[in-house]
Each structure stands twice: as C-alpha cells, then as structure tokens.
Amino acid sequence: MTSGANNNASMIEIRDLKKTYKVGEIEVHALRGVDLSVARGEFVSVVGPSGSGKSTLFHILGGLTPPTSGTIHIDNRDLLAMSEAERTHLRKTTVGFVFQKYNLLPTLSASDNIEIARHIAHKTGPRDPQFNDMLGLLGLTGRLHHKPRALSGGEQQRVAIARALVNHPALLLADEPTGNLDSENSTAVLTLLRDLNSRLGQTILMITHNPEAAAYGHRILTMRDGRVV
Amino acid sequence: MIYRLVVENLKHRPIRTLLSAIAIGVQVTMILTLVGVSEGVLGDMATRSRGTGADILVRPPGSSVLAFSGDMPQGIVGLVRKEPHVVLATGTKVQSIGNFDSITGINLDEFNAMSTGLRYIEGGPFKGPDDLLIDDVYASAHKLHAGATLNLGLQWRVAGVVESGKLSHLFAPLESLQEKYSATNKVSVVYVKLDDPQNMQAVIDSLHLKLTDYKVFSVDEFVSLISVNSVPMLKTFTNVVVGISVIGGLFIVFLTMYTAVLERTREIGILKALGGSPGYVMGILMRETFLLAVVGAIAGILMSYGTQWIMRTFVPTMPMFIVYRWWPWAVLIALSGSMIGAIYPGLKAAKQDAIEALAYD
Ligand SMILES: Nc1ncnc2c1ncn2[C@@H]1O[C@H](COP(=O)(O)OP(=O)(O)OP(=O)(O)O)[C@@H](O)[C@H]1O
Ligand SMILES: [Mg+2]
C-alpha cells in the first residue's frame, strides 16, 4: 500500500474530503473529512453502517456529484478542479460503476448494454481481445443476446461488471454488487471481481454489508459518520 | 447502436408509441384531407368547365370566380350571339340546392352542340319539365338509375345518367328550373363558342365594351383562376388547420415524452453513470421523437388514402386529390410540432440528477 499525494502508483488520493447536502434549510453532512489512499491494483472493501457516507464517497469518486471541500485525485487528476463536462468525461474514461440492482437498460439485450457503454465513449469497431477474454471469465456466453429480464440477478450483475469494464477504466466502483443476490450468485460475482483484480490488475472499490463478501478484498475500510475509521 | 436503443425504447411501450404515432398521423391526415379536397373540388370544377367545350364565359357583375349563383338577364345571351365570330352562346342557370350541390339548368340542344354532346349511360334526354339528368358520379353516390324519382327540395324524375366531366353533376331543363325557382329569364353563366380561338381576345375586348362591369373570361383564364387563392378564406383556413396540427402534435409529443422521462429516471441515471452527457441523454429522446414523428407522418399519409376512400364513397361530388406536393410539408409540420414538444421533456431528462435517479426508492 502506498501513500502520499501524486504518487504514480496511487490510484486514489483523498485528503479531508467533505460533502454537505443541502436539503431545503437542512444541511446533511454526508462526509466529514475522509482521508484515503488506494494503490493501483488494489481491491478494497468498504463497510460501515447505513448512512455512514459510503455511497456518497463513490458518487464523488465517480464524478456524479461534486465534493464540498478537500482534495481528491484519481489517476493523478484533480477532481475538485473539474467542470461538469470533465466529470462526465471521467465517468466515460476512468471510472466504471456497478450498482446494487437495476444496473441494465431494460430495453436492450445484455450485449447491447455493453455496446452502449462503448458507444458513449465513442468506441467503434470490434471489441478488443482482452475484453473478450473477460467475457469468458463472466461465464455468460450464450446469454448475451437476452434482455435483462430474462437473466438472473447474478447474470445481470455480471453483465453490469462487464459493461463497467468495457472501456478499461482505471477504477471500478461497485456499490453493494451482491446486495440483492443469493449466496450462490454472490459467490460467482465476487469470484469474478477477484479474478479481474488478480488477473488483469483491475483496481476495485467495493461497498458491502456482508463480512464474507468484504473478505474478498485485500483490505477492509470501515466508515462511520462520514469518516474512515 | 444508439438507434437500437431508440427503437427498443419505442417498442418497449407499443401501445403508447402506436397511439402517439396515430395521433400525429391524424394531424397529418387532417391537413392532407383539407388540401386534397380543396384541390380535388377545384380540379373537378376546372375539368367540368373545360368539358363545356366553350371558349369564353360571361358572368354577371360583381360575381366571384367560384360562386356561380349571381344572376343576369337572359337577354344577354342574345346580345352575345350577335357578336362577330361567335358561333354558339348558351345561358345556364346554376341553382344551389345545399350540401355543396347545385342543379344547372341548360338548353339541352345548345349545350350538346357546344360540348359535343352529353353521353348517356342510361336513359335519355329530358322529356318533361320535371326531368333531371344526373352524371355517373352522382348516380353511384346516391345509387340512382334512370326512371328513379328524386327529391331535392322539389320532386324530380331521373331521365338519364350521363358521363361526368361536363359542366355539372345535375342538369335540368333551363326554363323549368327558372320557373321552379322563380328566376324566369335569369341566367348565371353564358358559355360562348367561337369560330376560331384566334379571335378570342378580340371578342373578349368587344364584349367588355358592350357589357360594362360584366365578367368576361376565356375558359383558360377562368380555369387558371380556379385555385385555392380564389376561394375566400381557404388559405387562412388551411393555415389555421396547419397551426392546430403543429400545436396538437406538440402537446401529444410533450405528454408522451414527458411520461417516458418520468418512468425512465433509472435508465437516465445509468446513462449518466456510464458517462453519457446531458446532450447524449437529450439526443436519445429527440431521436425517439423524430422517429415517432416520421412514423406518424407516414401513418398520416396512408390514412389520407383512407379519407380519400371515404370521400369517394360517401361524398363523390367532392373528390379528394392525393396532393403529393404536400407530403413533404405534412412531414415537416409533424416533425416541427413534435420536436418542439420534445424539447422540455428532453431538457428535463438532460438535467436530471444522476444520483437521485440511481436511488432505489
Ligand atoms: N442526494 C442526497 N441528498 C441529500 N442527502 C443525501 C443524499 N444522498 C445521501 N444523503 C445523505 O447522506 C448521508 C450518507 O448517505 P450514503 O448514501 O452515502 O450512505 P451509505 O453509507 O451509502 O448508506 P447505505 O449503507 O444505506 O447505502 C445519509 O444521511 C443520507 O441521507
Ligand atoms: Mg449506499
């Protein structure tokens, strides 16, 4: 594990990150000063009670919402300095998201769900061989032309992971990817994440409530009241 | 790729898509029917005017091109006949009987001489004052045959069915029509045939001098005047219908796309999480709208063949043309209303907060 800002081996560098949501008159302090370093190639599990700010941290990392204060670098790029358009670009190129459920566009087949991510990133032509290897890891061959509703929850999550990775993001953010799955499907998804990490060196941050799932990571990060403890 | 998403989104709600497309189509049909009937009726009128075989026609002072009902003294016919180069002149009386129909009183012999003759499909010429000739269009519309009686306010007997395309759909003996409608010695139009069309201008000029204030046209000129522009308010009316169509299409698409955006918050969130820009999200909706409008416009064009069939079957005296020239306009009108209607829902989708959209409840 590495520390120190702008270290080249570092994927994420966060210092004193704060996020305050304003809901009408009320201020919600979702993050109250997060410090965090994640090295390239790490697989980190994030745990913590509900409302501790785990998802908020992910949304900021993925540029879905701007932070209130602090410093945050992903892949040596300063997120605080980014415009809305630059954060959109970040999601397109650097960060891949997987959510708890309903990850897929229901009107498109699994295969087209993956294609649309390439389309958004202006990638045309055949998929690269590396990605096709990954599809092998997914164990989804033959199911890719199905619409999401014809797939099991576990299959849907694996498609979502494939889609998140099709553009080779530096960072994969998975927010409770197994939260909606039975243990068999959970194991399949977690094994896939571990394989992607160990074989392809994919940096992964995964939120989970399940200690067994958390154990798949190299280390476990606990959040409480908007801080990493 | 994006078009697959667009098409699949439209297919996802087939009934809603179908109904919106038809609703857009109805606007298009409305326009095409109005334009088609306008041109059809006027075109039919032009054909029938040419079918008289006349070179010149004379109308009373103050009459407009399309309203034939104004009257002038029958004595004018005699006056016109005395002109040099005039071979034939015959007066006709146009009597409106409502429902856009009218009976034309003719002197059968004179009219036959001018028009190379009415051609009888059934029956034959007038025998009595209550006899009527109808053309095949009118006959098939009202399922009439020679020998039938017909009440058009007054009681008539169908003496014969003639081929259409000459002057009128309904003919009665001139004198009897004048008498029945208390217009003795009144005519509406005088049709004039010349020895040689070369002399047209000379005769027109001379008639103008003698019949001050009367309308004297060559048939060609008259036919060229039979246009949408010569019908008072028709153009305005058409514009109003076009405007209503644009606004109607706008509201339909607004509602369709607004509900689509509301039910797609999650999908919009996913697209944004994948790096889709606001423009990308809006682009999908606008493309959906475009496709919907094009499908609607095509449906509208096809449905206009349906209204043509309806007109032909139920109101054959008002023929409807399929005016190809208006197809691009109809499509454009459908598109413009639809695209404007999609702007607000599109912006709403584009601006939607991705995080809120990705929340689970
Ligand atoms: N868009 C938002 N607007 C206002 N408040 C928000 C918003 N998103 C999150 N919050 C608040 O911020 C705090 C942290 O929420 P967050 O979703 O990050 O927690 P979490 O750790 O992911 O919880 P869970 O385990 O339930 O998913 C909570 O108090 C939540 O109510
Ligand atoms: Mg959460």
Coordinates of C-alpha atoms in Angstrom, one line a residue, chain A residues 41-44 130-131 133-140 158 161-162 165 172 185-204 206 213 215-218:
Chain A
G41 CA -4.2 -2.8 -8.5
E42 CA -5.8 -2.9 -5.1
F43 CA -9.1 -4.5 -4.2
V44 CA -10.6 -2.6 -1.3
Q130 CA -8.7 -8.6 -23.8
F131 CA -12.4 -7.8 -23.3
D133 CA -11.2 -12.9 -22.5
M134 CA -13.1 -11.2 -19.8
L135 CA -16.4 -12.2 -21.2
G136 CA -15.1 -15.7 -20.9
L137 CA -14.4 -15.1 -17.2
L138 CA -18.0 -13.9 -16.8
G139 CA -19.4 -17.3 -17.9
L140 CA -22.1 -15.6 -19.9
R158 CA -22.0 -9.9 -14.2
I161 CA -19.5 -5.6 -14.4
A162 CA -18.6 -6.4 -18.0
L165 CA -15.1 -2.5 -17.7
L172 CA -14.1 0.0 -10.8
N185 CA -24.8 -15.8 -7.3
S186 CA -22.9 -13.6 -4.8
T187 CA -20.0 -16.1 -4.9
A188 CA -20.0 -16.0 -8.7
V189 CA -19.9 -12.2 -8.7
L190 CA -17.3 -11.9 -6.0
T191 CA -15.1 -14.5 -7.6
L192 CA -15.3 -12.7 -10.8
L193 CA -14.2 -9.4 -9.2
R194 CA -11.3 -11.2 -7.5
D195 CA -10.3 -12.8 -10.8
L196 CA -10.5 -9.4 -12.6
N197 CA -8.3 -7.9 -9.9
S198 CA -5.7 -10.7 -9.8
R199 CA -5.5 -11.5 -13.5
L200 CA -6.0 -8.1 -15.0
G201 CA -4.8 -5.9 -12.2
Q202 CA -8.1 -4.0 -12.1
T203 CA -8.3 -1.6 -9.2
I204 CA -11.6 -2.2 -7.4
M206 CA -16.5 -2.4 -3.4
A213 CA -18.0 -10.5 0.8
A215 CA -13.2 -10.6 2.9
Y216 CA -12.6 -10.9 -0.8
G217 CA -10.8 -7.6 -0.8
H218 CA -7.1 -7.1 0.1

